[in-house]
C-alpha cells in the first residue's frame, strides 16, 4: 500500500510490519529519522526497549487499539528530538500479516520546557507543591519530600490537610471552598507563618506562600514552603542571650548597691538587737509582761522588715525566664522604690513621684521594666553626685499617657546633663565615663525596652540635668 497523499506531509509517517520492519515511510520521515525501508523503524529511539515494543504489539496489533508514547530520537549526525508516536493498526488489502501505521509529532520544544521546569522544581531549595481546587496534592518536589519525610507517591492525590497542624488541617477544605465561592483571600498571595506536620508526626514551623494558577481552565494552587526551624532556634537563642545579659545587668546593679543594701538591712537588725536587749532587761527586772510583749512585737516588725528587703533583692537578682504579664506602671514604680529608695536615702537625695492616675495596663516582664527604672534612677544619682548635687537633690520619676496613647516613664535629674561628645556613645556597650562603671546599663535597658516594643531615649533639660525616658505600648485588651 503506497500512500502518495501522505508523502509530502511535513509530519513523519511510516508503515511497518508486525515486527517493526519499515515497509514504507514518507519524505519527512526519511529526512528527520533517516531509517531506510527494510530496517526497524525504532532504530533512532534507543530507549524504546523490548518491553515497550511488546506493549505496542499487544495493544495495537492484537487488541486493535491506537497507541501513544513519548520517545526520544537520536538519529545519527542529528540533534536529539522528542516525538509523540501515534500508532494504529493497518490491515491493507491483500496483506497476510497485520501492519502498523505510525506518525510522529515533534514535541521537543514542549518537552524541553517541561523538563527544564521540572529540573528547576526538583533542585529548588524550598519545598514546592501544587494542589487542585479540592485540595488534592498534584506535585511535590524533592525539597518537599525531604522536609516532610514523604515520597511523592505517598502524598499524590491525598488532601493537603495531611501536612497541616490543627486547627488548619480541619478547616482547610472549608477555607478553600469559601475562597472558590467568595474570592476572599486569607492566605493566597499573602503568605504567613504556620506549623506543618511531618511524616513522623512532628510539628515544624514554616513560612507558606500560596499563589493561584489557572491552566487549561483548571484552577490550581502552588505552595512554596520554607522551613523556619533554624530561624526559630536562632531567635530563641538570641532571646535567651538577652535574658542572660539582663540578669547579669541586675546582678551587677545589686553588686554596686551593696553599701545601700547593707545599710537598709542594718537598720532593722540594729533595732532587733535593741529590742532584744530591752526585753532581757525587762525580764531581769520582772517588769510588766505587756511591756515585754510590746518590745517583742516591735522586734518582730523589724525582723519582717529585714526579711522583706532580702526577699526583694532575691526576687530582683533571680535568674528567670522572661515572663509577660499584665502590670500596673505605677505599682511597678512604687514597688521598685522600696529597693531604689535606700540608694537615694544614703546620699540624701529625694525621689519625687509624679504618677498619672488611670494609666492603661502594660503587658510586660515586670522585673525587667523595674530593672530599667532602677538603672535610670541610679544613673541619675551618679550624675548628681558627680557635681556634688550643686543643682539640687531631687529626682523626679514621672509616669504619663502621651499623645500617641503610649505609656511614658521618665526619670529627671539635676546632674550636669549629657555632654555633647557623649551623645553618640551613650548606648554603646562598655562605654562609661565613671571610674567604676561597666557601661552596660543603658545598652541593656534599651534592649529590654525594644524587646517590649517600645523605645528608650533622653533629652537634656533646658535648665539643668537630663531626662531619660521610655515609652511602651499599652496592652490591647
Ligand atoms: P555606666 O553607668 O556603667 O557608666 P550606662 O550604660 O548606664 O553605664 O551609662 C553610660 C554613660 O552614660 C555613663 O557613664 C554616663 O556618662 C552617661 N549617663 C548615663 N545617665 C546619665 C545621666 N542621667 N546624666 C548624664 N550622663 C548620663
Coordinates of C-alpha atoms and ligand atoms in Angstrom, one line a residue:
X1 CA 0.0 0.0 0.0
X2 CA 1.5 3.3 -1.1
X3 CA 0.2 6.5 0.5
X4 CA 1.0 9.3 -2.0
X5 CA -1.2 11.8 -0.1
X6 CA 1.0 11.4 2.9
X7 CA 4.2 11.6 1.1
X8 CA 4.6 15.4 1.3
X9 CA 3.0 15.7 4.8
X10 CA 5.6 17.6 7.0
X11 CA 4.9 15.1 9.8
X12 CA 6.9 11.9 9.7
X13 CA 4.6 8.9 8.8
X14 CA 5.7 5.3 8.4
X15 CA 4.2 1.9 7.9
X16 CA 5.8 -1.3 9.3
X17 CA 5.1 -5.0 9.7
X18 CA 4.2 -6.6 13.0
X19 CA 7.9 -7.0 13.8
X20 CA 8.5 -3.2 13.3
X21 CA 10.4 -3.5 10.0
X22 CA 9.8 -0.5 7.8
X23 CA 7.7 -1.1 4.7
X24 CA 7.2 2.5 3.7
X25 CA 8.0 6.0 5.0
X26 CA 7.2 9.5 3.8
X27 CA 9.8 12.2 2.9
X28 CA 9.6 13.9 6.3
X29 CA 10.4 10.5 8.0
X30 CA 13.4 9.9 5.8
X31 CA 14.7 13.5 6.3
X32 CA 14.2 13.6 10.0
X33 CA 14.9 10.0 11.1
X34 CA 16.9 8.6 8.2
X35 CA 16.0 4.9 8.6
X36 CA 15.6 3.2 5.2
X37 CA 12.8 0.6 4.4
X38 CA 13.8 -2.9 5.5
X39 CA 15.2 -1.6 8.8
X40 CA 13.4 -1.5 12.1
X41 CA 11.6 1.9 12.5
X42 CA 12.6 2.3 16.1
X43 CA 16.4 2.3 15.5
X44 CA 16.9 6.0 16.3
X45 CA 14.8 5.5 19.5
X46 CA 17.3 3.8 21.6
X47 CA 15.3 3.9 24.8
X48 CA 12.3 2.2 23.2
X49 CA 13.1 -1.2 24.8
X50 CA 11.8 -4.7 24.2
X51 CA 9.1 -4.4 26.9
X52 CA 7.6 -1.2 25.3
X53 CA 7.8 -2.9 21.8
X54 CA 5.8 -5.9 23.2
X55 CA 3.3 -3.4 24.7
X56 CA 2.9 -1.7 21.3
X57 CA 2.4 -5.1 19.6
X58 CA -0.2 -6.4 22.1
X59 CA -2.1 -3.1 22.4
X60 CA -2.1 -2.0 18.9
X61 CA -1.9 -5.2 16.8
X62 CA -3.6 -7.7 19.0
X63 CA -6.1 -5.5 20.8
X64 CA -6.5 -3.3 17.7
X65 CA -6.3 0.0 19.7
X66 CA -4.4 3.2 19.0
X67 CA -1.2 3.5 20.9
X68 CA 0.6 6.7 22.0
X69 CA 4.0 7.1 23.6
X70 CA 6.6 9.9 24.0
X71 CA 10.0 8.9 22.7
X72 CA 13.5 10.5 22.4
X73 CA 15.1 10.1 18.9
X74 CA 18.9 10.2 18.4
X75 CA 19.3 10.0 14.6
X76 CA 23.0 9.6 13.6
X77 CA 24.6 13.0 13.0
X78 CA 21.4 15.0 14.1
X79 CA 20.5 16.6 17.3
X80 CA 18.2 14.6 19.6
X81 CA 14.5 15.4 19.4
X82 CA 11.4 14.4 21.3
X83 CA 8.4 12.9 19.4
X84 CA 4.9 11.7 20.3
X85 CA 4.4 8.5 18.5
X86 CA 0.8 7.8 17.5
X87 CA 0.4 4.3 16.1
X88 CA -2.6 2.4 14.9
X89 CA -3.2 -0.9 13.2
X90 CA -3.5 -1.0 9.5
X91 CA -4.6 -4.1 7.6
X92 CA -4.2 -3.3 3.9
X93 CA -6.0 -5.4 1.2
X94 CA -4.0 -8.4 0.2
X95 CA -1.6 -8.3 3.2
X96 CA -1.4 -11.5 5.1
X97 CA 0.3 -10.1 8.1
X98 CA -1.1 -7.2 10.3
X99 CA 0.7 -3.9 9.8
X100 CA 1.2 -0.7 11.8
X101 CA 0.7 2.9 10.6
X102 CA 2.6 5.4 12.8
X103 CA 3.1 9.2 12.8
X104 CA 5.5 11.3 14.9
X105 CA 4.6 14.7 16.3
X106 CA 7.7 16.7 17.2
X107 CA 7.2 17.8 20.8
X108 CA 10.9 18.8 21.5
X109 CA 10.1 22.4 22.4
X110 CA 7.4 21.5 24.8
X111 CA 9.2 18.5 26.4
X112 CA 12.4 20.5 27.0
X113 CA 10.4 23.4 28.5
X114 CA 8.7 20.9 30.8
X115 CA 12.0 19.1 31.6
X116 CA 13.6 22.4 32.5
X117 CA 10.7 23.4 34.7
X118 CA 10.8 20.0 36.4
X119 CA 14.6 20.3 36.9
X120 CA 14.1 23.8 38.5
X121 CA 11.4 22.5 40.8
X122 CA 13.4 19.4 41.8
X123 CA 16.5 21.3 42.6
X124 CA 14.8 24.2 44.4
X125 CA 15.9 24.7 48.0
X126 CA 12.3 25.5 49.1
X127 CA 9.6 22.8 49.2
X128 CA 7.2 23.4 46.4
X129 CA 3.9 21.6 45.9
X130 CA 0.7 22.1 44.0
X131 CA -2.9 21.2 44.9
X132 CA -6.0 21.1 42.8
X133 CA -9.2 23.0 43.6
X134 CA -10.3 20.2 46.0
X135 CA -7.0 20.4 48.0
X136 CA -5.5 17.2 46.5
X137 CA -1.7 17.1 46.1
X138 CA -0.7 17.1 42.4
X139 CA 3.1 17.8 42.6
X140 CA 5.6 17.6 45.4
X141 CA 9.2 18.4 44.7
X142 CA 12.3 16.8 46.2
X143 CA 12.8 19.5 48.8
X144 CA 9.1 18.9 49.9
X145 CA 9.9 15.1 50.2
X146 CA 13.0 15.9 52.3
X147 CA 11.1 18.4 54.5
X148 CA 8.0 16.3 55.2
X149 CA 9.6 12.9 55.0
X150 CA 7.1 11.5 52.4
X151 CA 7.8 10.3 48.9
X152 CA 5.8 11.8 46.1
X153 CA 3.8 8.5 45.7
X154 CA 2.8 8.7 49.4
X155 CA 1.2 12.1 49.1
X156 CA 0.0 12.1 45.5
X157 CA -3.8 12.7 45.3
X158 CA -4.1 13.0 49.1
X159 CA -5.6 16.0 50.8
X160 CA -3.1 18.7 51.7
X161 CA -4.6 18.7 55.3
X162 CA -2.3 15.7 56.0
X163 CA 0.6 18.1 56.1
X164 CA -1.1 20.7 58.3
X165 CA -1.3 21.2 62.0
X166 CA -4.6 21.7 63.8
X167 CA -6.7 23.9 63.6
X168 CA -5.8 24.5 60.0
X169 CA -6.0 20.8 59.0
X170 CA -9.7 20.6 60.0
X171 CA -10.6 23.9 58.4
X172 CA -8.6 23.8 55.2
X173 CA -11.3 22.3 53.0
X174 CA -13.8 25.0 54.1
X175 CA -11.1 27.7 53.6
X176 CA -10.6 26.5 50.0
X177 CA -14.3 26.1 49.3
X178 CA -15.0 29.6 50.8
X179 CA -12.3 31.1 48.6
X180 CA -13.5 29.5 45.4
X181 CA -17.0 30.8 46.1
X182 CA -16.3 34.2 47.6
X183 CA -12.8 35.0 46.3
X184 CA -12.0 36.1 49.9
X185 CA -8.2 35.6 50.3
X186 CA -6.9 34.5 53.7
X187 CA -3.5 33.3 52.6
X188 CA -3.4 33.3 48.8
X189 CA -0.9 35.9 47.6
X190 CA -0.2 36.9 51.2
X191 CA 1.9 34.2 52.9
X192 CA 2.2 33.5 56.6
X193 CA 3.9 31.6 59.4
X194 CA 2.3 28.3 60.2
X195 CA 3.0 24.9 61.7
X196 CA 3.3 21.8 59.4
X197 CA 3.1 18.2 60.3
X198 CA 5.8 15.8 59.0
X199 CA 5.6 12.1 58.3
X200 CA 6.9 11.4 61.8
X201 CA 4.1 13.5 63.4
X202 CA 6.5 16.2 64.4
X203 CA 5.3 19.8 64.1
X204 CA 7.7 22.2 62.4
X205 CA 7.4 26.0 62.0
X206 CA 7.1 27.0 58.3
X207 CA 6.5 30.1 56.1
X208 CA 3.9 29.3 53.5
X209 CA 3.4 31.4 50.4
X210 CA 0.5 30.4 48.2
X211 CA -0.3 31.5 44.6
X212 CA -3.0 30.6 42.3
X213 CA -2.6 29.4 38.7
X214 CA -5.2 28.7 36.1
X215 CA -4.1 26.3 33.3
X216 CA -6.3 25.0 30.6
X217 CA -9.4 26.1 32.6
X218 CA -8.3 24.3 35.7
X219 CA -7.5 26.1 39.0
X220 CA -4.6 25.1 41.0
X221 CA -2.7 26.4 43.9
X222 CA 1.1 26.4 44.4
X223 CA 2.6 26.5 47.8
X224 CA 6.2 27.4 48.5
X225 CA 7.3 26.3 51.9
X226 CA 10.3 27.4 53.9
X227 CA 11.4 25.6 57.0
X228 CA 11.8 28.1 59.8
X229 CA 13.1 25.6 62.4
X230 CA 16.6 27.0 62.3
X231 CA 15.4 30.6 62.2
X232 CA 13.2 30.0 65.3
X233 CA 16.0 28.3 67.1
X234 CA 18.3 31.2 66.4
X235 CA 15.6 33.6 67.5
X236 CA 15.1 31.7 70.8
X237 CA 18.9 31.6 71.4
X238 CA 19.0 35.3 70.9
X239 CA 16.2 35.9 73.4
X240 CA 17.9 33.6 75.8
X241 CA 21.2 35.5 75.4
X242 CA 19.4 38.8 76.1
X243 CA 17.7 37.4 79.1
X244 CA 21.0 36.2 80.5
X245 CA 22.5 39.6 79.8
X246 CA 19.6 41.4 81.5
X247 CA 20.2 39.1 84.5
X248 CA 23.9 39.8 84.6
X249 CA 22.9 43.5 84.5
X250 CA 20.7 43.1 87.5
X251 CA 23.4 41.2 89.4
X252 CA 25.9 43.9 88.7
X253 CA 23.5 46.6 89.8
X254 CA 22.9 44.7 93.1
X255 CA 26.7 44.4 93.4
X256 CA 27.0 48.2 93.0
X257 CA 24.2 48.7 95.6
X258 CA 25.8 46.6 98.3
X259 CA 26.5 49.7 100.5
X260 CA 22.9 50.9 100.5
X261 CA 21.5 47.4 100.8
X262 CA 23.7 46.7 103.8
X263 CA 22.5 50.0 105.3
X264 CA 18.9 49.0 104.6
X265 CA 19.3 45.7 106.4
X266 CA 21.5 47.0 109.2
X267 CA 18.8 49.4 110.4
X268 CA 16.2 46.7 111.3
X269 CA 19.0 44.4 112.6
X270 CA 20.2 47.2 114.9
X271 CA 16.6 47.7 116.1
X272 CA 16.1 43.9 116.6
X273 CA 19.2 43.8 118.8
X274 CA 18.0 46.8 120.7
X275 CA 14.5 45.4 121.4
X276 CA 16.0 42.0 122.4
X277 CA 18.3 43.7 124.9
X278 CA 15.4 45.7 126.3
X279 CA 13.3 42.5 126.6
X280 CA 16.1 40.8 128.5
X281 CA 16.5 43.7 130.8
X282 CA 12.7 43.9 131.5
X283 CA 12.6 40.1 132.3
X284 CA 15.5 40.5 134.7
X285 CA 13.7 43.4 136.4
X286 CA 10.4 41.3 136.5
X287 CA 8.7 44.1 134.6
X288 CA 5.1 44.1 133.4
X289 CA 4.5 41.4 130.7
X290 CA 2.6 43.8 128.5
X291 CA 5.8 45.9 128.1
X292 CA 7.8 42.8 127.3
X293 CA 5.2 41.8 124.8
X294 CA 5.3 45.2 123.2
X295 CA 9.1 45.0 122.8
X296 CA 8.8 41.6 121.3
X297 CA 6.1 42.7 118.8
X298 CA 8.3 45.6 117.7
X299 CA 11.2 43.2 117.3
X300 CA 9.0 41.1 115.1
X301 CA 8.1 44.1 112.9
X302 CA 11.8 44.8 112.4
X303 CA 12.6 41.2 111.6
X304 CA 9.8 41.2 108.9
X305 CA 11.2 44.5 107.5
X306 CA 14.7 43.0 107.2
X307 CA 13.1 39.8 105.6
X308 CA 11.2 42.0 103.1
X309 CA 14.4 43.7 102.0
X310 CA 16.1 40.4 101.4
X311 CA 13.1 39.0 99.7
X312 CA 13.0 42.0 97.3
X313 CA 16.7 41.6 96.5
X314 CA 16.3 37.8 95.9
X315 CA 13.4 38.4 93.5
X316 CA 15.3 41.0 91.6
X317 CA 18.5 39.1 91.4
X318 CA 17.0 35.7 90.5
X319 CA 17.7 34.3 87.0
X320 CA 14.3 33.6 85.4
X321 CA 12.8 33.0 82.0
X322 CA 11.2 36.2 80.7
X323 CA 7.5 36.3 81.6
X324 CA 4.9 38.7 80.2
X325 CA 2.0 39.6 82.4
X326 CA -0.4 42.4 82.9
X327 CA 1.1 45.1 85.1
X328 CA 0.3 48.5 86.5
X329 CA 3.0 51.0 85.7
X330 CA 2.6 53.0 89.0
X331 CA 2.6 49.9 91.1
X332 CA 5.8 48.7 89.4
X333 CA 7.5 52.1 90.2
X334 CA 6.3 52.2 93.8
X335 CA 7.4 48.6 94.4
X336 CA 10.8 49.4 92.9
X337 CA 11.3 52.5 95.0
X338 CA 11.5 50.2 98.1
X339 CA 14.7 49.0 96.5
X340 CA 16.0 52.2 94.9
X341 CA 15.0 54.3 97.8
X342 CA 17.8 53.0 100.0
X343 CA 20.4 54.2 97.5
X344 CA 18.8 57.7 97.3
X345 CA 18.5 58.0 101.1
X346 CA 22.1 57.0 101.6
X347 CA 23.0 60.1 99.5
X348 CA 20.3 62.3 100.9
X349 CA 18.6 62.5 97.5
X350 CA 14.8 62.8 97.4
X351 CA 12.9 60.6 94.9
X352 CA 9.7 62.5 94.0
X353 CA 6.9 60.7 92.3
X354 CA 4.6 62.3 89.8
X355 CA 2.4 59.4 88.7
X356 CA -0.6 59.9 86.4
X357 CA -3.8 58.3 87.5
X358 CA -5.8 55.7 85.5
X359 CA -3.0 54.6 83.2
X360 CA -3.8 51.7 81.0
X361 CA -2.3 48.3 81.8
X362 CA 1.1 47.2 80.4
X363 CA 1.9 43.7 79.3
X364 CA 5.5 43.3 80.3
X365 CA 8.1 41.4 82.2
X366 CA 7.7 43.3 85.5
X367 CA 11.2 42.6 86.8
X368 CA 12.8 43.7 83.6
X369 CA 10.9 47.0 83.5
X370 CA 11.8 47.7 87.1
X371 CA 15.4 46.9 86.2
X372 CA 15.3 49.7 83.6
X373 CA 13.8 52.2 86.0
X374 CA 16.3 51.3 88.7
X375 CA 19.2 51.8 86.2
X376 CA 17.8 55.2 85.2
X377 CA 17.5 56.2 88.9
X378 CA 21.0 55.0 89.7
X379 CA 22.4 56.9 86.7
X380 CA 20.6 60.0 87.8
X381 CA 22.0 59.7 91.4
X382 CA 25.6 59.2 89.9
X383 CA 25.1 62.2 87.7
X384 CA 24.0 64.4 90.6
X385 CA 26.8 63.2 92.9
X386 CA 29.3 63.9 90.1
X387 CA 28.6 67.7 90.6
X388 CA 28.1 67.3 94.4
X389 CA 24.3 67.9 93.9
X390 CA 25.1 71.5 93.2
X391 CA 21.9 71.9 91.2
X392 CA 19.7 70.4 93.9
X393 CA 18.9 67.0 95.5
X394 CA 15.7 65.9 93.8
X395 CA 15.0 63.3 91.2
X396 CA 11.5 63.2 89.6
X397 CA 10.1 59.9 88.5
X398 CA 7.1 60.5 86.3
X399 CA 4.5 58.3 84.5
X400 CA 2.0 59.6 82.0
X401 CA 0.0 58.7 78.9
X402 CA 1.4 60.5 75.9
X403 CA -0.5 61.8 72.9
X404 CA 0.2 58.6 70.9
X405 CA -1.5 56.6 73.6
X406 CA 1.8 55.1 74.9
X407 CA 2.8 54.9 78.5
X408 CA 5.8 57.1 79.1
X409 CA 8.0 56.8 82.2
X410 CA 10.7 59.4 82.8
X411 CA 13.5 60.0 85.3
X412 CA 14.6 63.6 85.5
X413 CA 17.8 64.5 87.4
X414 CA 19.6 67.7 88.3
X415 CA 23.0 66.5 87.2
X416 CA 25.3 68.0 84.5
X417 CA 23.2 66.7 81.6
X418 CA 24.7 64.6 78.8
X419 CA 27.8 66.2 77.3
X420 CA 27.8 66.8 73.5
X421 CA 30.7 64.4 73.0
X422 CA 28.7 61.6 74.8
X423 CA 25.6 61.7 72.6
X424 CA 26.7 59.0 70.1
X425 CA 28.3 56.8 72.7
X426 CA 25.7 56.7 75.4
X427 CA 24.0 53.5 74.4
X428 CA 27.2 51.7 73.2
X429 CA 28.0 48.7 75.3
X430 CA 31.0 49.2 77.6
X431 CA 31.1 52.9 77.2
X432 CA 31.3 54.6 80.6
X433 CA 32.6 57.9 82.0
X434 CA 32.5 56.5 85.5
X435 CA 35.6 55.3 87.4
X436 CA 33.8 52.1 88.4
X437 CA 31.2 51.9 85.7
X438 CA 30.7 48.9 83.4
X439 CA 29.0 50.9 80.6
X440 CA 26.4 48.1 80.1
X441 CA 23.4 49.7 81.9
X442 CA 21.9 51.8 79.2
X443 CA 22.5 49.4 76.4
X444 CA 20.8 46.6 78.4
X445 CA 17.9 49.0 79.2
X446 CA 17.5 49.9 75.5
X447 CA 17.4 46.2 74.5
X448 CA 14.8 45.4 77.2
X449 CA 12.5 48.2 76.1
X450 CA 12.8 47.5 72.4
X451 CA 12.1 43.8 73.2
X452 CA 8.8 45.1 74.7
X453 CA 8.0 47.0 71.5
X454 CA 9.0 50.4 73.0
X455 CA 11.8 52.9 72.8
X456 CA 14.2 54.4 75.3
X457 CA 15.8 57.8 74.8
X458 CA 16.8 61.0 76.7
X459 CA 16.8 64.8 76.4
X460 CA 18.8 67.4 78.2
X461 CA 16.7 69.8 80.3
X462 CA 16.9 73.5 79.4
X463 CA 17.7 74.5 83.0
X464 CA 19.8 71.7 84.5
X465 CA 20.2 68.0 84.2
X466 CA 18.9 65.3 81.9
X467 CA 15.6 63.3 81.5
X468 CA 15.9 59.7 80.4
X469 CA 12.6 58.2 79.4
X470 CA 11.0 55.2 77.7
X471 CA 7.7 54.6 76.0
X472 CA 5.8 51.4 76.0
X473 CA 2.7 50.4 74.1
X474 CA -0.4 49.9 76.2
X475 CA -1.9 46.5 76.4
X476 CA -4.7 45.9 73.9
X477 CA -7.4 44.3 75.9
Ligands
LIG1 P1 27.5 53.0 83.5 O1 26.5 53.6 84.4 O2 28.2 51.8 84.0 O3 28.6 54.1 83.1 P2 25.5 53.2 81.5 O4 25.3 52.5 80.2 O5 24.3 53.1 82.4 O6 26.8 52.6 82.2 O7 25.8 54.7 81.2 C1 26.7 55.1 80.2 C2 27.1 56.5 80.4 O8 26.0 57.4 80.1 C3 27.5 56.9 81.8 O9 28.9 56.6 82.0 C4 27.3 58.4 81.7 O10 28.5 59.1 81.1 C5 26.2 58.6 80.8 N1 24.9 58.8 81.5 C6 24.0 57.9 81.9 N2 23.0 58.5 82.5 C7 23.3 59.8 82.6 C8 22.6 61.0 83.2 N3 21.4 60.9 83.9 N4 23.2 62.2 83.1 C9 24.4 62.3 82.4 N5 25.0 61.3 81.8 C10 24.5 60.1 81.9

